[in-house]
Short mmCIF file of C-alpha atoms in Angstrom, two decimals:
data_model
loop_
_atom_site.label_atom_id
_atom_site.label_comp_id
_atom_site.label_asym_id
_atom_site.label_seq_id
_atom_site.Cartn_x
_atom_site.Cartn_y
_atom_site.Cartn_z
CA MET A 1 1.34 18.42 22.62
CA GLU A 2 -0.52 21.59 21.78
CA ARG A 3 -2.66 23.04 24.49
CA PHE A 4 -5.85 24.95 23.95
CA ARG A 5 -7.87 27.18 26.20
CA ALA A 6 -11.17 25.80 24.98
CA ASN A 7 -12.43 23.07 22.71
CA VAL A 8 -15.35 23.70 20.42
CA MET A 9 -17.09 20.41 19.77
CA LEU A 10 -18.99 21.07 16.57
CA CYS A 11 -21.46 18.35 15.66
CA ALA A 12 -20.67 16.82 12.27
CA GLY A 13 -23.22 14.04 12.10
CA THR A 14 -25.17 13.74 8.86
CA GLY A 15 -28.09 15.75 10.28
CA CYS A 16 -25.98 18.74 11.31
CA VAL A 17 -23.85 18.62 8.17
CA ALA A 18 -27.07 18.89 6.18
CA SER A 19 -28.10 21.95 8.14
CA GLY A 20 -24.77 23.65 7.60
CA THR A 21 -22.01 22.49 9.97
CA MET A 22 -19.30 22.90 7.34
CA LYS A 23 -20.25 26.50 6.59
CA VAL A 24 -20.37 27.28 10.29
CA LYS A 25 -16.97 25.66 10.73
CA ALA A 26 -15.44 27.77 7.98
CA ALA A 27 -16.96 30.93 9.44
CA LEU A 28 -15.72 29.97 12.89
CA GLN A 29 -12.21 29.36 11.60
CA ASP A 30 -12.14 32.69 9.78
CA GLU A 31 -13.40 34.55 12.77
CA LEU A 32 -10.99 32.90 15.22
CA LYS A 33 -8.13 33.74 12.88
CA LYS A 34 -9.29 37.32 12.54
CA ARG A 35 -9.33 37.67 16.31
CA GLY A 36 -5.99 35.90 16.73
CA LEU A 37 -7.52 33.06 18.71
CA GLU A 38 -6.66 30.18 16.43
CA ASN A 39 -3.99 28.91 18.81
CA GLU A 40 -6.24 29.18 21.83
CA ILE A 41 -9.50 27.68 20.64
CA LYS A 42 -9.63 24.33 18.92
CA ILE A 43 -12.46 23.21 16.67
CA VAL A 44 -13.27 19.50 16.79
CA LEU A 45 -15.78 17.85 14.48
CA THR A 46 -17.65 15.19 16.41
CA GLY A 47 -20.26 12.54 15.71
CA CYS A 48 -24.01 12.94 15.98
CA ASN A 49 -25.43 14.34 19.24
CA GLY A 50 -28.94 13.22 18.41
CA TYR A 51 -30.30 16.76 18.46
CA CYS A 52 -30.51 17.14 14.70
CA ALA A 53 -33.76 19.13 14.80
CA LYS A 54 -31.87 22.16 16.09
CA GLY A 55 -28.71 21.67 14.09
CA PRO A 56 -26.00 22.62 13.69
CA VAL A 57 -25.22 22.27 17.38
CA MET A 58 -21.96 22.63 19.29
CA SER A 59 -20.74 22.48 22.85
CA VAL A 60 -17.81 24.40 24.27
CA TYR A 61 -15.52 22.67 26.74
CA PRO A 62 -14.39 22.90 29.49
CA ASP A 63 -17.51 24.96 30.37
CA ASP A 64 -19.89 22.45 28.69
CA ILE A 65 -21.96 25.26 27.20
CA PHE A 66 -24.34 24.13 24.52
CA TYR A 67 -25.31 26.17 21.48
CA GLN A 68 -27.97 25.24 18.97
CA ALA A 69 -29.28 26.35 15.58
CA LEU A 70 -26.02 28.07 14.62
CA THR A 71 -25.86 30.25 11.55
CA VAL A 72 -22.92 31.78 9.74
CA GLU A 73 -24.25 35.26 10.54
CA GLU A 74 -24.18 34.64 14.30
CA ILE A 75 -20.59 33.44 14.41
CA PRO A 76 -18.72 36.80 14.66
CA LYS A 77 -20.91 37.85 17.57
CA LEU A 78 -20.52 34.47 19.24
CA VAL A 79 -16.73 34.52 18.97
CA GLU A 80 -16.52 38.05 20.25
CA GLU A 81 -18.82 37.49 23.20
CA HIS A 82 -17.84 34.02 24.30
CA PHE A 83 -14.21 33.57 23.38
CA LEU A 84 -13.00 37.16 23.62
CA LYS A 85 -15.08 38.61 26.41
CA GLY A 86 -15.94 35.40 28.20
CA ARG A 87 -19.68 35.98 28.16
CA PRO A 88 -21.57 33.00 26.79
CA CYS A 89 -24.02 34.02 24.10
CA GLN A 90 -27.53 33.56 25.50
CA LYS A 91 -29.27 34.03 22.20
CA LEU A 92 -28.04 30.72 20.84
CA MET A 93 -28.70 28.65 23.93
CA PHE A 94 -31.47 26.15 24.43
CA LYS A 95 -34.74 27.49 25.80
CA GLU A 96 -37.72 25.57 27.07
CA PRO A 97 -40.63 26.42 24.75
CA GLU A 98 -42.63 28.02 27.56
CA GLU A 99 -39.79 29.63 29.48
CA LYS A 100 -37.72 32.69 28.77
CA SER A 101 -34.46 31.95 30.55
CA PRO A 102 -31.92 29.97 28.53
CA VAL A 103 -30.35 26.71 29.71
CA PRO A 104 -26.60 27.13 29.19
CA LEU A 105 -25.23 23.72 30.13
CA MET A 106 -25.71 20.58 28.07
CA LYS A 107 -26.19 18.48 31.18
CA ASP A 108 -29.17 20.61 32.28
CA ILE A 109 -31.11 20.31 29.04
CA PRO A 110 -33.97 17.83 29.55
CA PHE A 111 -33.20 15.98 26.32
CA PHE A 112 -29.66 15.19 27.49
CA LYS A 113 -30.22 15.20 31.24
CA TYR A 114 -31.88 11.81 31.49
CA GLN A 115 -29.65 10.03 29.01
CA VAL A 116 -27.28 7.39 30.30
CA LEU A 117 -24.71 6.98 27.60
CA ARG A 118 -23.12 3.60 27.02
CA VAL A 119 -23.00 2.76 23.34
CA LEU A 120 -22.77 6.45 22.54
CA ARG A 121 -20.37 7.11 25.44
CA ASN A 122 -18.01 9.01 23.16
CA LYS A 123 -20.53 10.96 21.11
CA GLY A 124 -19.78 14.62 21.03
CA LEU A 125 -16.64 14.14 23.11
CA ILE A 126 -14.13 12.78 20.64
CA ASP A 127 -13.14 13.38 17.07
CA PRO A 128 -14.23 10.11 15.43
CA GLU A 129 -11.50 10.49 12.84
CA LYS A 130 -8.69 10.28 15.40
CA ILE A 131 -7.79 6.97 16.98
CA GLU A 132 -5.82 8.70 19.76
CA GLU A 133 -8.97 10.29 21.11
CA TYR A 134 -10.74 6.94 21.23
CA ILE A 135 -7.77 5.36 22.97
CA ALA A 136 -7.71 8.19 25.50
CA ARG A 137 -11.27 7.24 26.44
CA ASP A 138 -10.23 3.67 27.33
CA GLY A 139 -10.45 2.57 23.73
CA TYR A 140 -8.94 -0.81 22.78
CA GLN A 141 -8.43 -1.65 26.46
CA ALA A 142 -11.09 -4.31 26.15
CA ALA A 143 -9.53 -5.72 23.00
CA ALA A 144 -6.15 -5.87 24.75
CA LYS A 145 -7.72 -7.65 27.70
CA ALA A 146 -9.59 -10.10 25.49
CA LEU A 147 -6.62 -10.90 23.30
CA THR A 148 -3.91 -11.17 25.92
CA GLN A 149 -5.65 -12.33 29.10
CA MET A 150 -8.75 -14.21 28.06
CA THR A 151 -9.48 -17.41 26.18
CA SER A 152 -12.26 -17.68 23.62
CA GLN A 153 -14.37 -19.62 26.12
CA GLU A 154 -13.92 -16.94 28.75
CA ILE A 155 -15.03 -14.20 26.36
CA ILE A 156 -18.09 -16.20 25.35
CA GLN A 157 -18.89 -16.94 28.99
CA VAL A 158 -18.78 -13.24 29.87
CA MET A 159 -21.04 -12.46 26.93
CA LYS A 160 -23.48 -15.18 27.92
CA ASN A 161 -23.52 -14.11 31.55
CA SER A 162 -24.15 -10.51 30.60
CA GLY A 163 -27.34 -11.57 28.83
CA ILE A 164 -26.76 -9.21 25.91
CA ARG A 165 -29.13 -9.75 23.02
CA GLY A 166 -28.81 -8.67 19.42
CA ARG A 167 -29.73 -5.03 18.88
CA GLY A 168 -30.75 -5.48 15.27
CA GLY A 169 -34.29 -6.17 16.40
CA ALA A 170 -34.56 -9.95 16.66
CA GLY A 171 -32.90 -10.04 20.08
CA PHE A 172 -31.00 -13.30 19.73
CA PRO A 173 -28.54 -13.84 22.62
CA THR A 174 -25.15 -12.77 21.30
CA GLY A 175 -23.14 -15.07 23.56
CA MET A 176 -25.00 -18.13 22.26
CA LYS A 177 -24.49 -17.07 18.68
CA TRP A 178 -20.75 -16.80 19.26
CA GLU A 179 -20.67 -20.12 21.08
CA PHE A 180 -22.37 -21.99 18.23
CA CYS A 181 -19.86 -20.65 15.76
CA SER A 182 -16.83 -21.19 17.98
CA LYS A 183 -17.68 -24.88 18.31
CA VAL A 184 -17.71 -25.50 14.56
CA PRO A 185 -14.28 -26.70 13.46
CA SER A 186 -13.05 -24.81 10.42
CA ASP A 187 -9.82 -23.21 9.27
CA VAL A 188 -11.65 -20.20 7.86
CA LYS A 189 -14.37 -18.30 9.72
CA TYR A 190 -15.82 -14.85 9.27
CA MET A 191 -16.76 -12.10 11.71
CA LEU A 192 -19.31 -9.80 10.11
CA CYS A 193 -20.95 -6.55 11.09
CA ASN A 194 -24.37 -5.53 9.82
CA GLY A 195 -24.44 -1.81 9.10
CA ASP A 196 -27.12 -2.08 6.43
CA GLU A 197 -29.66 -0.04 8.32
CA GLY A 198 -32.53 0.55 5.95
CA ASP A 199 -35.75 0.93 7.97
CA PRO A 200 -37.57 4.14 7.15
CA GLY A 201 -36.62 6.62 9.85
CA ALA A 202 -34.06 4.49 11.75
CA PHE A 203 -30.62 6.01 12.28
CA MET A 204 -29.14 4.39 15.38
CA ASP A 205 -26.49 2.37 13.55
CA ARG A 206 -25.52 5.41 11.54
CA SER A 207 -24.98 7.52 14.64
CA VAL A 208 -22.77 4.87 16.22
CA MET A 209 -20.71 4.40 13.06
CA GLU A 210 -20.33 8.14 12.57
CA ALA A 211 -19.70 9.07 16.19
CA ASP A 212 -17.56 6.17 17.34
CA PRO A 213 -16.35 3.90 14.53
CA HIS A 214 -13.56 2.44 16.63
CA ALA A 215 -16.02 1.00 19.16
CA VAL A 216 -17.52 -1.13 16.39
CA ILE A 217 -14.10 -2.27 15.19
CA GLU A 218 -13.03 -3.12 18.73
CA GLY A 219 -16.18 -5.17 19.20
CA MET A 220 -15.40 -7.04 16.01
CA ILE A 221 -11.82 -7.79 17.11
CA ILE A 222 -13.13 -9.28 20.35
CA GLY A 223 -15.81 -11.24 18.53
CA ALA A 224 -13.28 -12.56 16.05
CA LYS A 225 -11.10 -13.80 18.88
CA ALA A 226 -14.10 -15.48 20.52
CA ILE A 227 -15.16 -17.44 17.45
CA GLY A 228 -11.66 -17.90 16.00
CA ALA A 229 -12.11 -15.83 12.86
CA HIS A 230 -9.24 -14.12 11.10
CA ASN A 231 -11.23 -12.23 8.50
CA GLY A 232 -14.07 -9.82 8.83
CA TYR A 233 -16.32 -7.61 6.80
CA LEU A 234 -18.16 -4.48 7.80
CA TYR A 235 -21.24 -4.36 5.60
CA VAL A 236 -22.31 -0.71 5.42
CA ARG A 237 -24.90 0.71 3.11
CA ALA A 238 -23.47 3.04 0.49
CA GLU A 239 -26.13 5.63 1.36
CA TYR A 240 -24.10 6.37 4.51
CA PRO A 241 -21.06 8.02 2.90
CA LEU A 242 -19.90 9.67 6.11
CA ALA A 243 -20.09 6.41 8.05
CA VAL A 244 -18.16 4.64 5.29
CA LYS A 245 -15.52 7.37 5.25
CA ARG A 246 -15.03 7.36 9.02
CA LEU A 247 -14.92 3.57 9.26
CA GLN A 248 -12.43 3.48 6.41
CA LEU A 249 -10.24 6.01 8.20
CA ALA A 250 -10.58 4.08 11.44
CA ILE A 251 -9.57 0.80 9.82
CA GLY A 252 -6.54 2.49 8.26
CA GLN A 253 -5.50 3.88 11.64
CA CYS A 254 -5.92 0.47 13.24
CA TYR A 255 -3.62 -1.14 10.70
CA GLU A 256 -1.05 1.58 11.31
CA ALA A 257 -1.28 1.14 15.06
CA GLY A 258 -1.11 -2.65 14.82
CA LEU A 259 -4.64 -3.16 16.11
CA LEU A 260 -5.59 -4.98 12.94
CA GLY A 261 -3.48 -7.27 10.82
CA LYS A 262 -0.91 -9.77 12.02
CA ASN A 263 -0.09 -10.54 15.64
CA ILE A 264 -2.31 -7.99 17.35
CA PHE A 265 -1.00 -6.97 20.80
CA ASP A 266 1.77 -9.54 20.35
CA SER A 267 -0.82 -12.17 21.15
CA GLY A 268 -0.29 -14.16 17.98
CA PHE A 269 -3.85 -13.41 16.90
CA ASP A 270 -4.42 -12.16 13.34
CA PHE A 271 -7.49 -10.33 12.15
CA ASP A 272 -8.09 -8.56 8.85
CA LEU A 273 -11.07 -6.31 8.37
CA GLU A 274 -12.53 -4.60 5.34
CA ILE A 275 -15.62 -2.64 4.39
CA TYR A 276 -18.16 -3.91 1.92
CA GLN A 277 -20.61 -1.32 0.68
CA GLY A 278 -24.20 -2.39 0.22
CA ALA A 279 -25.84 -1.34 -3.02
CA GLY A 280 -29.13 -0.22 -1.55
CA ALA A 281 -31.35 -3.26 -1.14
CA PHE A 282 -33.30 -3.35 2.10
CA VAL A 283 -33.40 -7.15 2.13
CA CYS A 284 -29.59 -7.28 2.33
CA GLY A 285 -29.98 -6.44 6.01
CA GLU A 286 -31.18 -10.04 6.43
CA GLU A 287 -28.20 -12.12 7.40
CA THR A 288 -28.24 -14.78 4.68
CA ALA A 289 -29.00 -12.19 1.99
CA LEU A 290 -26.19 -10.00 3.32
CA MET A 291 -23.74 -12.87 2.99
CA ARG A 292 -24.82 -13.56 -0.60
CA SER A 293 -24.33 -9.88 -1.30
CA ILE A 294 -20.74 -9.92 0.02
CA GLU A 295 -20.10 -12.95 -2.17
CA GLY A 296 -21.04 -10.74 -5.11
CA LYS A 297 -24.28 -12.57 -5.82
CA ARG A 298 -27.80 -11.23 -5.90
CA GLY A 299 -28.87 -10.44 -2.35
CA MET A 300 -31.60 -12.94 -1.60
CA PRO A 301 -32.25 -14.79 1.65
CA ARG A 302 -32.08 -18.55 1.80
CA PRO A 303 -33.90 -20.93 4.12
CA ARG A 304 -32.28 -21.78 7.46
CA PRO A 305 -30.94 -24.27 8.54
CA PRO A 306 -28.10 -24.50 7.76
CA PHE A 307 -27.50 -21.52 10.04
CA PRO A 308 -24.70 -19.08 9.28
CA ALA A 309 -22.84 -20.35 12.35
CA HIS A 310 -22.30 -23.54 10.32
CA LYS A 311 -22.53 -22.37 6.74
CA GLY A 312 -22.42 -18.64 6.30
CA LEU A 313 -20.29 -16.49 4.07
CA TRP A 314 -18.78 -18.65 1.30
CA ASN A 315 -20.24 -21.60 3.21
CA LYS A 316 -17.82 -21.02 6.07
CA PRO A 317 -18.93 -20.57 9.68
CA SER A 318 -19.80 -16.92 10.21
CA VAL A 319 -21.17 -14.63 12.86
CA LEU A 320 -23.11 -11.50 11.95
CA ASN A 321 -23.81 -8.88 14.59
CA ASN A 322 -25.52 -5.54 14.53
CA VAL A 323 -23.46 -2.34 14.85
CA GLU A 324 -24.95 -1.42 18.20
CA THR A 325 -24.42 -4.91 19.63
CA LEU A 326 -20.75 -4.80 18.69
CA ALA A 327 -20.31 -1.34 20.18
CA GLN A 328 -21.50 -2.76 23.53
CA VAL A 329 -18.97 -5.59 23.51
CA PRO A 330 -15.91 -3.58 24.68
CA LEU A 331 -17.91 -2.24 27.62
CA ILE A 332 -18.99 -5.70 28.71
CA ILE A 333 -15.47 -7.10 28.49
CA LEU A 334 -14.02 -4.15 30.38
CA ASN A 335 -16.66 -3.82 33.09
CA GLY A 336 -17.80 -7.40 33.41
CA ALA A 337 -21.05 -9.27 32.90
CA ASP A 338 -22.52 -8.24 36.26
CA TRP A 339 -22.09 -4.56 35.50
CA TYR A 340 -23.97 -5.00 32.24
CA LYS A 341 -26.65 -7.15 33.82
CA SER A 342 -27.31 -4.58 36.51
CA ARG A 343 -27.98 -1.97 33.87
CA ARG A 344 -30.03 -3.79 31.31
CA MET A 345 -33.75 -3.48 30.91
CA HIS A 346 -35.89 -6.15 32.44
CA HIS A 347 -38.23 -7.87 30.06
CA MET B 1 -40.35 -2.19 11.29
CA GLY B 2 -37.50 -4.63 11.76
CA SER B 3 -35.17 -2.74 14.05
CA GLY B 4 -37.86 -1.58 16.45
CA GLY B 5 -37.55 2.08 15.55
CA MET B 6 -40.32 4.31 16.83
CA VAL B 7 -42.41 6.89 14.98
CA VAL B 8 -44.71 9.18 16.94
CA MET B 9 -47.95 10.26 15.25
CA ASP B 10 -51.09 12.11 16.27
CA ASP B 11 -54.62 12.35 14.99
CA ASN B 12 -53.41 14.30 11.98
CA ASN B 13 -52.11 11.05 10.52
CA CYS B 14 -54.32 8.72 8.54
CA MET B 15 -53.64 5.16 9.63
CA VAL B 16 -54.62 3.64 6.30
CA SER B 17 -52.13 5.93 4.54
CA THR B 18 -49.49 5.05 7.11
CA ALA B 19 -49.96 1.34 6.46
CA LYS B 20 -49.84 2.10 2.74
CA PHE B 21 -46.55 3.96 3.15
CA PHE B 22 -44.90 0.98 4.82
CA LEU B 23 -46.33 -1.41 2.24
CA GLU B 24 -44.98 0.75 -0.58
CA PHE B 25 -41.56 0.38 1.00
CA THR B 26 -41.71 -3.37 1.55
CA ALA B 27 -43.31 -4.08 -1.84
CA ASP B 28 -40.44 -2.13 -3.43
CA GLU B 29 -37.78 -3.86 -1.38
CA SER B 30 -39.05 -7.42 -1.63
CA CYS B 31 -36.26 -9.36 -3.32
CA GLY B 32 -38.73 -11.46 -5.29
CA LYS B 33 -37.46 -14.88 -4.30
CA CYS B 34 -40.56 -16.19 -2.54
CA VAL B 35 -44.09 -15.81 -3.87
CA PRO B 36 -46.02 -14.80 -0.73
CA CYS B 37 -43.82 -11.79 -0.22
CA ARG B 38 -43.40 -10.80 -3.86
CA ILE B 39 -47.05 -11.02 -4.85
CA GLY B 40 -48.69 -10.74 -1.43
CA THR B 41 -47.20 -7.37 -0.54
CA ARG B 42 -48.19 -6.06 -3.97
CA ILE B 43 -51.81 -7.18 -3.50
CA LEU B 44 -51.91 -5.66 -0.01
CA LEU B 45 -50.60 -2.40 -1.43
CA ASP B 46 -53.13 -2.40 -4.26
CA MET B 47 -55.97 -2.99 -1.82
CA LEU B 48 -54.80 -0.21 0.47
CA THR B 49 -54.48 2.12 -2.50
CA ASP B 50 -58.05 1.28 -3.48
CA ILE B 51 -59.28 2.03 0.03
CA THR B 52 -57.50 5.37 0.18
CA GLU B 53 -58.85 6.35 -3.23
CA GLY B 54 -62.44 5.47 -2.44
CA ARG B 55 -62.72 2.10 -4.15
CA GLY B 56 -62.77 -0.03 -1.01
CA ASN B 57 -65.55 -2.46 -0.28
CA GLU B 58 -66.75 -3.94 2.96
CA LYS B 59 -65.04 -7.30 2.67
CA ASP B 60 -61.63 -5.66 2.25
CA ILE B 61 -60.75 -5.55 5.94
CA GLU B 62 -61.29 -9.28 6.33
CA THR B 63 -59.34 -10.05 3.15
CA LEU B 64 -56.48 -7.82 4.29
CA GLU B 65 -56.27 -9.68 7.59
CA ASP B 66 -56.41 -13.13 6.00
CA LEU B 67 -53.86 -12.30 3.36
CA SER B 68 -51.55 -10.69 5.92
CA ARG B 69 -51.55 -13.81 8.06
CA ASP B 70 -50.83 -15.97 5.02
CA ILE B 71 -47.89 -13.79 3.99
CA ILE B 72 -46.47 -13.91 7.51
CA SER B 73 -46.66 -17.69 7.77
CA ALA B 74 -45.40 -18.48 4.27
CA SER B 75 -42.59 -15.99 3.72
CA LEU B 76 -38.97 -17.03 3.79
CA CYS B 77 -37.26 -14.19 5.59
CA GLY B 78 -37.89 -11.39 8.03
CA LEU B 79 -38.98 -8.98 5.33
CA GLY B 80 -42.07 -10.93 4.33
CA GLN B 81 -42.69 -12.07 7.88
CA THR B 82 -42.96 -8.51 9.15
CA ALA B 83 -44.17 -6.62 6.06
CA PRO B 84 -47.89 -7.11 6.83
CA ASN B 85 -47.50 -6.02 10.47
CA PRO B 86 -48.36 -2.37 9.76
CA VAL B 87 -51.60 -3.55 8.13
CA LEU B 88 -52.53 -5.91 10.94
CA THR B 89 -51.77 -3.51 13.76
CA THR B 90 -53.50 -0.54 12.14
CA ILE B 91 -56.58 -2.70 11.64
CA LYS B 92 -56.33 -3.91 15.22
CA TYR B 93 -56.09 -0.50 16.81
CA PHE B 94 -57.72 1.78 14.23
CA ARG B 95 -60.40 -0.38 12.67
CA ASP B 96 -62.81 2.56 12.77
CA GLU B 97 -60.56 4.49 10.39
CA TYR B 98 -60.65 1.66 7.87
CA GLU B 99 -64.43 1.48 8.23
CA SER B 100 -64.93 5.19 7.71
CA HIS B 101 -62.68 5.06 4.64
CA ILE B 102 -64.64 2.18 3.17
CA LYS B 103 -68.23 2.86 4.23
CA ASP B 104 -68.41 6.63 4.57
CA LYS B 105 -65.67 7.43 2.04
CA TRP B 106 -64.32 9.74 4.71
CA CYS B 107 -60.72 10.21 5.74
CA LYS B 108 -61.15 12.06 9.01
CA ALA B 109 -57.54 13.17 9.12
CA GLY B 110 -57.88 14.78 5.71
CA VAL B 111 -54.88 12.93 4.29
CA CYS B 112 -56.54 10.87 1.56
CA ARG B 113 -57.42 13.55 -0.94
CA ASP B 114 -60.24 11.69 -2.62
CA LEU B 115 -62.03 11.10 0.66
CA CYS B 116 -62.37 14.51 2.22
CA THR B 117 -63.75 18.00 1.77
CA PHE B 118 -62.39 21.03 3.59
CA LEU B 119 -64.96 23.57 4.67
CA ILE B 120 -64.88 26.68 6.81
CA ASP B 121 -67.27 26.92 9.74
CA GLU B 122 -68.76 30.39 9.40
CA GLN B 123 -69.38 30.78 13.10
CA LEU B 124 -65.88 29.92 14.17
CA CYS B 125 -64.02 31.79 11.41
CA LYS B 126 -62.72 35.14 12.59
CA GLY B 127 -61.67 36.27 9.13
CA CYS B 128 -58.02 36.59 10.11
CA GLY B 129 -56.85 35.71 6.61
CA ALA B 130 -54.19 33.22 7.71
CA CYS B 131 -55.67 30.42 5.59
CA LEU B 132 -56.04 32.74 2.64
CA ARG B 133 -52.32 33.46 2.68
CA VAL B 134 -51.14 29.84 2.92
CA CYS B 135 -53.50 28.51 0.26
CA SER B 136 -51.24 27.60 -2.66
CA SER B 137 -54.08 27.23 -5.13
CA LYS B 138 -55.85 30.47 -4.15
CA ALA B 139 -59.06 28.62 -3.41
CA ILE B 140 -59.90 30.67 -0.35
CA THR B 141 -61.62 34.01 -0.63
CA GLY B 142 -63.11 36.41 1.87
CA GLU B 143 -62.89 39.88 3.33
CA LYS B 144 -61.05 40.70 6.51
CA LYS B 145 -62.97 39.95 9.71
CA LYS B 146 -65.68 38.17 7.77
CA PRO B 147 -65.98 34.42 7.35
CA HIS B 148 -63.89 33.06 4.48
CA ARG B 149 -64.92 30.47 1.94
CA ILE B 150 -63.19 27.63 0.13
CA ALA B 151 -63.94 27.15 -3.55
CA GLN B 152 -64.29 23.38 -3.80
CA ASP B 153 -63.58 23.16 -7.52
CA ILE B 154 -60.18 24.82 -7.02
CA CYS B 155 -59.21 23.28 -3.64
CA VAL B 156 -56.56 20.56 -3.96
CA ARG B 157 -57.01 19.43 -0.34
CA CYS B 158 -53.42 20.05 0.67
CA ARG B 159 -54.34 20.59 4.37
CA SER B 160 -52.36 23.85 4.62
CA CYS B 161 -55.36 25.89 5.75
CA TYR B 162 -56.37 23.21 8.25
CA GLU B 163 -52.91 23.25 9.83
CA THR B 164 -52.75 27.04 9.87
CA CYS B 165 -56.15 27.89 11.36
CA LYS B 166 -55.88 28.85 15.01
CA PHE B 167 -59.62 28.77 15.65
CA ASP B 168 -60.37 25.20 14.51
CA SER B 169 -62.79 26.67 12.03
CA ILE B 170 -61.76 24.42 9.17
CA LYS B 171 -63.63 21.14 9.20
CA ILE B 172 -62.90 17.96 7.34
CA LEU B 173 -66.01 16.34 5.98
CA PRO B 174 -66.55 13.33 3.74
CA ALA B 175 -66.05 13.85 0.04
CA SER B 176 -69.74 13.25 -0.45
CA ALA B 177 -70.75 16.01 2.00
CA MET B 178 -71.34 18.43 -0.81
CA GLU B 179 -72.95 16.13 -3.29
CA GLY B 180 -76.13 17.45 -4.80
CA LYS B 181 -75.27 20.99 -3.79
CA THR B 182 -73.73 23.71 -5.82
CA LYS B 183 -70.02 23.24 -6.16
CA LYS B 184 -69.15 26.89 -6.35
CA LEU B 185 -68.52 29.00 -3.29
CA LEU B 186 -69.61 26.84 -0.43
CA THR B 187 -69.40 27.31 3.26
CA VAL B 188 -70.63 25.16 6.04
CA ASN B 189 -72.56 26.45 8.98
CA SER B 190 -72.32 25.13 12.47
CA GLU B 191 -75.57 23.22 12.22
CA LEU B 192 -74.30 21.14 9.35
CA SER B 193 -70.97 20.52 10.98
CA THR B 194 -72.46 19.49 14.31
CA LYS B 195 -74.85 17.20 12.50
CA ILE B 196 -72.05 15.39 10.76
CA TRP B 197 -69.54 15.50 13.59
#
């Protein structure tokens, strides 16, 4: 394995890409090459850090130094000062509006300081396009545990005990939803993920899908095992091209690694997953409309009951969960219901 | 909206326009299957548009509330059931803004262009020229260090001068503030502005 002196984690979420990440990356590459540092410093494109207002942003590990509002013009100076001379470049650091002294470390910046990262545990730390980096951060451990050591009932029980509720907004208890569906006898069931985030100004699903696509897939594998589904769809709106691309890559890597497809983890459990791109209708974020849309029909809701747990996609029992809900699932399985309960908000 | 996202606003935002923005979105995105949502959101939007353009009448607030409740109870899915929420909550918490739009034809935030007039308070203006430079329609005139003026027949009410002024000298008055007076180069003095404010 190649070893590098420092890792440059350059934010490549949609916000930072729009403000010029790719140009900065090219300039950085050129400059590192010019200085003969390309084998010492590694550039990693990460998911969204949530600090899009000051994009493009990057952090340099192992020092954890955070730079913001990068421009192509600043790069030569930055490379010379930081990577050649070892003097972090103060000009590009975060400053409190009223104060003059810069805050060099990401963990000292107020915006990041008070964040406790769970769903976004890997944001800014891994390359979302590489499955190895997700696995190195305990990725697919939960899926392995769920598939090889737990029964469907046990998974559902953990989910119910944890008290997790749907993050799409309605807040329906996820464990109960899975239980309803698991009790319906059927040879074909579907595990679905709702990535059709269309509210004006809402981007939480996008940042999860872009920063950590494997967490969503892992959540779906666990959910599929719990309800007994062998097919799944990730419904993502086509207006999120980067999320679609990264999920597509992630699914491909999973098939290669044997984490999707036949006999996952030698457990005898099969699960196939594919992406369905939404065509831009807001109402397709509603579960029954979303299912009609996957069927290729006009996306319109229908009255419930029958609930999707009984008659969902193609009239087969189906479970639809929000992106963020699914990204929590691996954590709950790995750390237990009590861990999750102790950290959730009290209503 | 549905997912519980949060938008932070201050007193520079007009609540009627904000409700209108959300209704534009939901009226566009209604799938058309059920009547309350398809037609109801459209009527709500039309009424809000009327209010923001100065055609509101006093019964509108009541009608908006009634219609909103009907849409919520009769719609099939979450879209129709939540679409009127922006209207109901803005009426609940900012009823005075609706009333000033309808009765006084005055958008105090200066967002609804038909319901406001921008004027410079002569006593507060330092003549720094900042507003003069940002005015895209060149409606502001004045010499350095002397109070500036806004030509009302040229002003497009874009708010640029209001946002730029560091001395709070630009006041937003009702559209009717200048009625019956000459529409050429007008200024407002502090007496007038304190009377209205």
